[in-house]
Short mmCIF file of C-alpha atoms in Angstrom, two decimals:
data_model
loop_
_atom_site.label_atom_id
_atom_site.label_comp_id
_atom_site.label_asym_id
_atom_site.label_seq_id
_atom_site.Cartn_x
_atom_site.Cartn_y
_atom_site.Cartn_z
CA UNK A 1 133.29 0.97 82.33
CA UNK A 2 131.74 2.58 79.35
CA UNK A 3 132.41 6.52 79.35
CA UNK A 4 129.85 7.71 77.60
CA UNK A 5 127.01 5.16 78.92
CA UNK A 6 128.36 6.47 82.31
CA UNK A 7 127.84 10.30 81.44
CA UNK A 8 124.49 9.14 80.49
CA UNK A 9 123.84 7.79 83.90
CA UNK A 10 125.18 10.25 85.46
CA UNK A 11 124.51 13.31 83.48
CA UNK A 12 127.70 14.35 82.79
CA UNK A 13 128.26 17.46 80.17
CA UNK A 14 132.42 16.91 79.70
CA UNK A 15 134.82 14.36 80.55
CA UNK A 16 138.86 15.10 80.05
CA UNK A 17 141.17 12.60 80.46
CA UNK A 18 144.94 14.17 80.90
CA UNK A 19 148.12 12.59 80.26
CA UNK A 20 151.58 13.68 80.39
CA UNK A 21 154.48 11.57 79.96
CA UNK A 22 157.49 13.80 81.16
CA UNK A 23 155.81 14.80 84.02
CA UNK A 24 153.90 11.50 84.92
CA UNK A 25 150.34 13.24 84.95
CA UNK A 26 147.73 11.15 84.19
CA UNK A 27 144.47 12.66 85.45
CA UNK A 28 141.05 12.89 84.79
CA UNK A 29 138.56 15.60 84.96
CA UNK A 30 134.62 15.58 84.87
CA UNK A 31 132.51 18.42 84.72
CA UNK A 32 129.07 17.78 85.57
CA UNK A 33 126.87 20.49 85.26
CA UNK A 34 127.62 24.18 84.00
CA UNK A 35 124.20 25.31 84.81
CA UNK A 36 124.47 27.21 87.94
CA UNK A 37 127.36 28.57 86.71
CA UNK A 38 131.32 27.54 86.04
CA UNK A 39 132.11 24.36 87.66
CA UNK A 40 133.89 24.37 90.74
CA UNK A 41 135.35 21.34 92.59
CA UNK A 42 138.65 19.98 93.76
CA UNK A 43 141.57 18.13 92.52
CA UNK A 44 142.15 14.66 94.31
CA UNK A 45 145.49 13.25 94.35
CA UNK A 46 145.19 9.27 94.89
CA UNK A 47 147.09 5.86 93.77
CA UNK A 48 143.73 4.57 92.29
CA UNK A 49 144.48 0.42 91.80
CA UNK A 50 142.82 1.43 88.80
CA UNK A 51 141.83 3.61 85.61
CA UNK A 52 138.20 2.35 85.80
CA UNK A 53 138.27 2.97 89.92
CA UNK A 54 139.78 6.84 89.75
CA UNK A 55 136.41 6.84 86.93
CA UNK A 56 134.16 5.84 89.15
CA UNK A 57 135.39 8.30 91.89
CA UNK A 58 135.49 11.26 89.56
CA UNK A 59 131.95 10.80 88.47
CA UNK A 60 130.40 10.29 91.77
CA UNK A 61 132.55 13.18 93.05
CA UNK A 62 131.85 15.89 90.75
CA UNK A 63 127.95 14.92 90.50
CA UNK A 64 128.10 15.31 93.97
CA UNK A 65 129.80 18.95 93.92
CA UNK A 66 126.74 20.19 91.51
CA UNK A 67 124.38 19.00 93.98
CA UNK A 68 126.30 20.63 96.65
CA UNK A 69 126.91 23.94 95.40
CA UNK A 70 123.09 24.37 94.46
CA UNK A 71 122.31 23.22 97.93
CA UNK A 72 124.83 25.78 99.42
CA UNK A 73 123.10 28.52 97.30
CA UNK A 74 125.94 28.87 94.81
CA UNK A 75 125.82 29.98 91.48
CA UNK A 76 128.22 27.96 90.68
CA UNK A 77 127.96 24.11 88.86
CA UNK A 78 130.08 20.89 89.95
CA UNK A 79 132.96 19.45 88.95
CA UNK A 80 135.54 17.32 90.02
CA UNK A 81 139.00 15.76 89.03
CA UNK A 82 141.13 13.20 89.72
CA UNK A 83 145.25 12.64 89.66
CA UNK A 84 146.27 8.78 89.24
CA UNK A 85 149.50 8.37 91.39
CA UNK A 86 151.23 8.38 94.36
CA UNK A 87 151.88 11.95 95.83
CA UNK A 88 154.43 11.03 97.66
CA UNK A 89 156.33 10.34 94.84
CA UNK A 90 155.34 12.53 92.06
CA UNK A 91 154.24 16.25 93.35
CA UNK A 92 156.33 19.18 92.69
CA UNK A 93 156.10 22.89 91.50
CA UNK A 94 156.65 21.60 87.90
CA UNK A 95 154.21 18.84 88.14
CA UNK A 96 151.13 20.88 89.35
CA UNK A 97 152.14 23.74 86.64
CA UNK A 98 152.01 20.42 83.64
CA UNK A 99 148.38 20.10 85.18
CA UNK A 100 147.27 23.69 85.60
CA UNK A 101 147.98 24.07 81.48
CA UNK A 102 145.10 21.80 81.04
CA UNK A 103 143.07 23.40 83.66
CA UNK A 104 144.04 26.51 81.63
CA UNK A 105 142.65 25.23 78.17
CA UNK A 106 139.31 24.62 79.32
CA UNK A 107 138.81 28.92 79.63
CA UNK A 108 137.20 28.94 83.04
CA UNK A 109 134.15 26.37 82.62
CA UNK A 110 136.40 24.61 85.60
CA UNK A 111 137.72 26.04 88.29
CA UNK A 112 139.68 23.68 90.58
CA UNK A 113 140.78 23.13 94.55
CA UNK A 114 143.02 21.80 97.06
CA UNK A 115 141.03 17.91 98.11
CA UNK A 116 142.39 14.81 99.19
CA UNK A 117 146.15 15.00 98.66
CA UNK A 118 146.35 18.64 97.46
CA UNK A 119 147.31 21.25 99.55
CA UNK A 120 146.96 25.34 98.92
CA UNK A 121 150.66 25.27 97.93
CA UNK A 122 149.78 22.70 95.28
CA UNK A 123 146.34 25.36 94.36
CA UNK A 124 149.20 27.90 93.85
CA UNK A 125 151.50 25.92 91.80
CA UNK A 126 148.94 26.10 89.47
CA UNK A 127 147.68 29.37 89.51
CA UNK A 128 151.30 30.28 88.37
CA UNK A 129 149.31 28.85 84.61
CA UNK A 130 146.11 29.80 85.12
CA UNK A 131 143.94 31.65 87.20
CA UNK A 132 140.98 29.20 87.51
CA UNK A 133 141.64 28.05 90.73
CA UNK A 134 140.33 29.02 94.36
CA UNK A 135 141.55 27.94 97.87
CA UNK A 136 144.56 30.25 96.99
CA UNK A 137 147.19 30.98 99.55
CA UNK A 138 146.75 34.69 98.89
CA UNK A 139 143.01 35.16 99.44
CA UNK A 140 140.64 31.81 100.81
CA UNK A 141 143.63 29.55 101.61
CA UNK A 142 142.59 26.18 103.38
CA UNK A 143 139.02 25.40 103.19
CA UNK A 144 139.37 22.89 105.58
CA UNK A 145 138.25 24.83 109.02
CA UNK A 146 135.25 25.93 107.28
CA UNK A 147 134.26 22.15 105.94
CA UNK A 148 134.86 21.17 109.77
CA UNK A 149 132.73 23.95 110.93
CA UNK A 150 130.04 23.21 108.79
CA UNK A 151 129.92 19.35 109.48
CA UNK A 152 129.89 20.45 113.24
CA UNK A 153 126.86 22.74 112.73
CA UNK A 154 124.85 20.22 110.65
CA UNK A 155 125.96 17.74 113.13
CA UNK A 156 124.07 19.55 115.99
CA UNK A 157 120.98 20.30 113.85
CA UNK A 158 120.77 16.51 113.43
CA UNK A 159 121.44 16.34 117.42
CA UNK A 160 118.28 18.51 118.07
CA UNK A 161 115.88 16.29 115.74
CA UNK A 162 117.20 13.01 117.06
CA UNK A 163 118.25 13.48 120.77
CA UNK A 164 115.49 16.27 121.44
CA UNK A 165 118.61 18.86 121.80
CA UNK A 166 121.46 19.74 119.92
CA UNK A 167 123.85 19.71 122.70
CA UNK A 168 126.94 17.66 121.71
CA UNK A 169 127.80 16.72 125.62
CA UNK A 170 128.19 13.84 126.79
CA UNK A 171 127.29 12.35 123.06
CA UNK A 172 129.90 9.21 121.88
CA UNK A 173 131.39 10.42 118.78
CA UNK A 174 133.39 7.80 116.24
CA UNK A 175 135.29 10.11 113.59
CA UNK A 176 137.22 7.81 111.09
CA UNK A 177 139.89 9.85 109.26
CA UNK A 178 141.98 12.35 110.95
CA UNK A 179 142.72 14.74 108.38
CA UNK A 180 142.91 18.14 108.30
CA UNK A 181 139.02 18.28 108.48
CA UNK A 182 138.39 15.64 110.81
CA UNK A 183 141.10 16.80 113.24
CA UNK A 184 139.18 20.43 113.01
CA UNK A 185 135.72 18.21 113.72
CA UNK A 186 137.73 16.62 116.54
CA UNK A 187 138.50 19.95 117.91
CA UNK A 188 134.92 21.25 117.66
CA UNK A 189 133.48 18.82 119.51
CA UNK A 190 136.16 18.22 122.46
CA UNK A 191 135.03 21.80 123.10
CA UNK A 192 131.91 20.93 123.05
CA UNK A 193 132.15 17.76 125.45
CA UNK A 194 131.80 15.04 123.33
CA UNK A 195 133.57 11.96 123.94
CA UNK A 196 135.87 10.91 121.36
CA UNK A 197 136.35 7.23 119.63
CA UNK A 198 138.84 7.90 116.48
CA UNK A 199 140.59 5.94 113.80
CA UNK A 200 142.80 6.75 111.03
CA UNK A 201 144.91 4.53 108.29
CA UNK A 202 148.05 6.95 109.69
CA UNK A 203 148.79 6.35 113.25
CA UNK A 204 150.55 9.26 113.87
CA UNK A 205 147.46 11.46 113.29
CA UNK A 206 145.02 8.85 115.50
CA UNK A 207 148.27 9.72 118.03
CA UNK A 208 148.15 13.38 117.35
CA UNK A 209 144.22 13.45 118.06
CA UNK A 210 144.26 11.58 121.12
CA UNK A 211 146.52 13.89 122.58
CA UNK A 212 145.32 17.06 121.82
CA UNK A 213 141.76 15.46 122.82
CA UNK A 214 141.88 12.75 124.70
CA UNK A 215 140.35 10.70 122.11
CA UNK A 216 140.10 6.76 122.91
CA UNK A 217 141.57 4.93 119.19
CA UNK A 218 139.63 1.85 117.64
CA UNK A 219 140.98 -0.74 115.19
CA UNK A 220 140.22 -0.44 111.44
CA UNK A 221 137.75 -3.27 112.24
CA UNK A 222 135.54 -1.86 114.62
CA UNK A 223 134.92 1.38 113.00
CA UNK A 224 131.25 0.15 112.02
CA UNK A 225 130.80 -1.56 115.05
CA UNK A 226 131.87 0.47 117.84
CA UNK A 227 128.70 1.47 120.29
CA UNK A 228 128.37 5.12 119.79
CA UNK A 229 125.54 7.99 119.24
CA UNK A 230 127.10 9.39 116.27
CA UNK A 231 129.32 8.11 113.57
CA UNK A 232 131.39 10.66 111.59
CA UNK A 233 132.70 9.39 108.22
CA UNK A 234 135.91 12.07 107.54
CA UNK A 235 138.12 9.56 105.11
CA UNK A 236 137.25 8.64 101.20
CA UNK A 237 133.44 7.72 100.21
CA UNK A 238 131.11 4.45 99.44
CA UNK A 239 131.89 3.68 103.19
CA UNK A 240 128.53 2.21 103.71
CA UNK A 241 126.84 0.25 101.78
CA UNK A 242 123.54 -2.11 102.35
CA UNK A 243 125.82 -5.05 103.46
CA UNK A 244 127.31 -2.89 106.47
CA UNK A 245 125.05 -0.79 107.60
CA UNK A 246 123.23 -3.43 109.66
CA UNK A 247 126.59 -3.20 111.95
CA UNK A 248 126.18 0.38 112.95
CA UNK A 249 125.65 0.77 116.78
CA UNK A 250 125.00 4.53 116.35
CA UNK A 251 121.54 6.82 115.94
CA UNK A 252 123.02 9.55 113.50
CA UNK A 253 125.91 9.63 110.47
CA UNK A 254 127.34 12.96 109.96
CA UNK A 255 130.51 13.32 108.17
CA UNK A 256 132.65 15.29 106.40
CA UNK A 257 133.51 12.40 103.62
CA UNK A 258 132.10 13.03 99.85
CA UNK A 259 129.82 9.90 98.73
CA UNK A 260 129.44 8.61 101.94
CA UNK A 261 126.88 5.84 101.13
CA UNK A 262 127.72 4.10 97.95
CA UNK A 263 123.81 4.23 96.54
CA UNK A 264 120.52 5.62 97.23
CA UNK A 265 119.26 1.89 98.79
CA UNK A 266 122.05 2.45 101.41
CA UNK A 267 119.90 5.87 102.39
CA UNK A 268 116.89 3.49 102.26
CA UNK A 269 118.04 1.01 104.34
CA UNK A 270 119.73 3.53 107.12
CA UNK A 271 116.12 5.06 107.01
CA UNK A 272 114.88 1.57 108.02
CA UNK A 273 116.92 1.16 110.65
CA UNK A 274 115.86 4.69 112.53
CA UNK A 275 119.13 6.10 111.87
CA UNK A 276 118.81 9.63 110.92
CA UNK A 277 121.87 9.73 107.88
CA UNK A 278 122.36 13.61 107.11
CA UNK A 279 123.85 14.04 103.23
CA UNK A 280 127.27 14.62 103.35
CA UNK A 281 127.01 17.40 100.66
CA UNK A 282 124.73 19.16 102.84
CA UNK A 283 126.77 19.37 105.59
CA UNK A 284 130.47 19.27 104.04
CA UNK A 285 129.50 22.29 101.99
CA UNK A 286 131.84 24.81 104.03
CA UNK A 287 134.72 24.45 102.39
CA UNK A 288 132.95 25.11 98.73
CA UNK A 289 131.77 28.31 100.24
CA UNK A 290 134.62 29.35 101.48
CA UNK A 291 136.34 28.74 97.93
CA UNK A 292 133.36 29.94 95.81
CA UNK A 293 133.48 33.38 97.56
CA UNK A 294 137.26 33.50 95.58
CA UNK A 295 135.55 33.08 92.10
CA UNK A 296 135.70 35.92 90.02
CA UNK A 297 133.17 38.51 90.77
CA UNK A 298 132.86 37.34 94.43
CA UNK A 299 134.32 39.74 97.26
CA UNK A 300 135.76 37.27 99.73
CA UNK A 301 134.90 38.21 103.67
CA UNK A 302 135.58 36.20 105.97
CA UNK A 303 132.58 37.10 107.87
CA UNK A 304 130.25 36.30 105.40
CA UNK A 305 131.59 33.13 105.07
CA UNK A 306 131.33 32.07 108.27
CA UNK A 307 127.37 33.58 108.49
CA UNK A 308 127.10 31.41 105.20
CA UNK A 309 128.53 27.88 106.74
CA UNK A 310 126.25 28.74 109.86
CA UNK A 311 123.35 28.38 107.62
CA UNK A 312 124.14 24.75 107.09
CA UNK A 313 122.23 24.31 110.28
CA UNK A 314 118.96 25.54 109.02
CA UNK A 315 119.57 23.42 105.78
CA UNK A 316 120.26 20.14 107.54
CA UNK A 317 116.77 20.51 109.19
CA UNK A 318 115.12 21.93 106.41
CA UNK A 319 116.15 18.20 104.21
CA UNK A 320 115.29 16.34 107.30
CA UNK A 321 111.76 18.26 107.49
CA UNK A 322 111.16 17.24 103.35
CA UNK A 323 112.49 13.97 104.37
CA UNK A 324 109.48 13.48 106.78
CA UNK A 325 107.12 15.26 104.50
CA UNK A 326 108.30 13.17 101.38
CA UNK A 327 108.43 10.00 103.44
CA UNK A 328 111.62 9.19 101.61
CA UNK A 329 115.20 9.07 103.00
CA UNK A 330 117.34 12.39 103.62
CA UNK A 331 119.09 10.67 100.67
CA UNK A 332 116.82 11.06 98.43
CA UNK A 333 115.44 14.42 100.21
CA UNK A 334 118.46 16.29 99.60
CA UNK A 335 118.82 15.22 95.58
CA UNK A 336 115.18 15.93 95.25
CA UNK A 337 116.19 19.26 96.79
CA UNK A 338 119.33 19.91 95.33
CA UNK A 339 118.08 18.62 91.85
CA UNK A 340 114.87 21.49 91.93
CA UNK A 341 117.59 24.15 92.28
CA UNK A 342 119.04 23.05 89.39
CA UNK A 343 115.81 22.03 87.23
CA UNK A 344 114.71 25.45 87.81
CA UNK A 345 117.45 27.30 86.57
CA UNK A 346 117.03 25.15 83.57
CA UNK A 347 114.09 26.80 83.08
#
């Protein structure tokens, strides 16, 4: 891949690539946009089978958090970085402190998070270095109920445009990934009624979920398959593309994963097939709230917070109402929408 034709495409302002031998760090980091504000966006911790792949994650990624936070009403731009490695292996106190130095250098235009892999012990192993970091222990902590509440409130929006109500009874639910977020999801909507079909790569948490839920667990295989009303994408992103889609059995996606369809003809081709696809930056924007109310200058409440993530409802039908009045996708609703926000403060 070539970096800088890839910023291009993207629209990229900085990216850093990290490396540090004695600690095994090699990691790279991609701010996006600086617009709105500093960039905010987690730190993902993953054995990439390549440089070039952990690239191409880190781009998408922290393009996505810019259109995310402007969506969520943040002043705040999107960024996003990567760690090449197994965790299970290579975390310690030391390790995240190596990383927080570069976090350090770059003076605040990044602030980092706990993602995929990083916990908010790992967020405060680096804020021993530097203080540009949120999802802290201390004050926001795990940003994971409030991503789960979020996707559950955006969820039922989509419920009330497709299914005439957004009641979640009785609705056939397939959640793939069983992580801290999707457990939370799971949780949400047992309360609710919904009946649960689940899958994750680690049995013990498909294990975990059907006994705390009585969730019914589906192979790997069937994920895309299964007969269902709504399918919940909670693992990594690009999990549809416009060679699967075609299998879905479902009448709504709503997930908590980042980059859930790999392109914008994915979004098309959903569209085609009268499945209403809600943008998983729209409705996975709890947890970013939750952490950008930790920036600097923010007062964090709880309270707010949780008024804040409740909005996501009224946002989720507000992209699907420009999606009808556009007759484009919610895809391309929600860039078009997100995009504005930040086009005007261009201006």
């Amino acid at each position: 891949m070539k970096v800088i034709q890839a910023m291009n495409e993207y629209g990229h302002e900085q990216i850093i690539f990290v490396h540090d031998k004695a600690a095994g760090l090699n990691a790279i980091i991609a701010i996006h946009s600086t617009v709105l504000g500093p960039a905010l966006g987690g730190t993902r911790f993953w054995n990439y089978a390549s440089e070039e792949d952990a690239l191409f994650d880190v781009l998408r990624l922290s393009r996505g958090m810019t259109l995310k936070n402007a969506a969520a009403g943040l002043k705040l731009g999107g960024g996003k970085a990567v760690i090449i490695g197994d965790p299970k292996k290579l975390k310690s106190r030391d390790f995240f402190r190596t990383y927080g130095k570069f976090i350090d250098v770059l003076g605040g235009k990044y602030y980092t998070a706990e993602d995929v892999n990083t916990s908010a012990t790992d967020i405060a192993h680096i804020n021993e270095v530097t203080k540009f970091v949120s999802g802290t222990p201390e004050v926001s902590g795990n940003p994971s109920p409030f991503t789960a509440r979020g996707v559950y409130m955006g969820m039922k929006a989509g419920a009330s445009v497709k299914f005439g109500s957004d009641s979640l009874q009785g609705k056939t639910i397939v959640v793939q990934g069983l992580g801290s977020v999707g457990y939370l999801l799971c949780e949400h909507l047992k309360k609710e009624g919904a009946s649960l079909k689940v899958y994750d790569i680690n049995p013990a948490a498909t294990e975990k979920t059907i006994k705390e839920f009585g969730a019914t667990a589906i192979k790997a295989e069937e994920v895309l398959t299964a007969e269902c009303d709504i399918f919940s994408p909670c693992a990594l992103g690009a999990v549809l593309n416009t060679n699967n889609v075609s299998s879905l059995k479902c009448k709504l996606v709503a997930g908590a994963a980042n980059n859930v369809l790999l392109d914008a003809a994915t979004g098309d081709a959903l569209d085609n097939m009268d499945i209403l696809y809600l943008p998983d930056y729209i409705v996975n924007a709890g947890g970013v709230i939750n952490c950008g109310m930790e920036i600097p200058d923010g007062n964090y409440d709880v309270n707010v917070i949780n008024t804040q993530v409740d909005q996501i409802y009224d946002t989720t039908l507000k992209i699907i109402a420009l999606s009808k009045e556009k007759r484009v996708s919610t895809y391309r609703a929600a860039d078009e929408y997100a995009e504005g926000i930040v086009a005007a403060a261009k201006k």
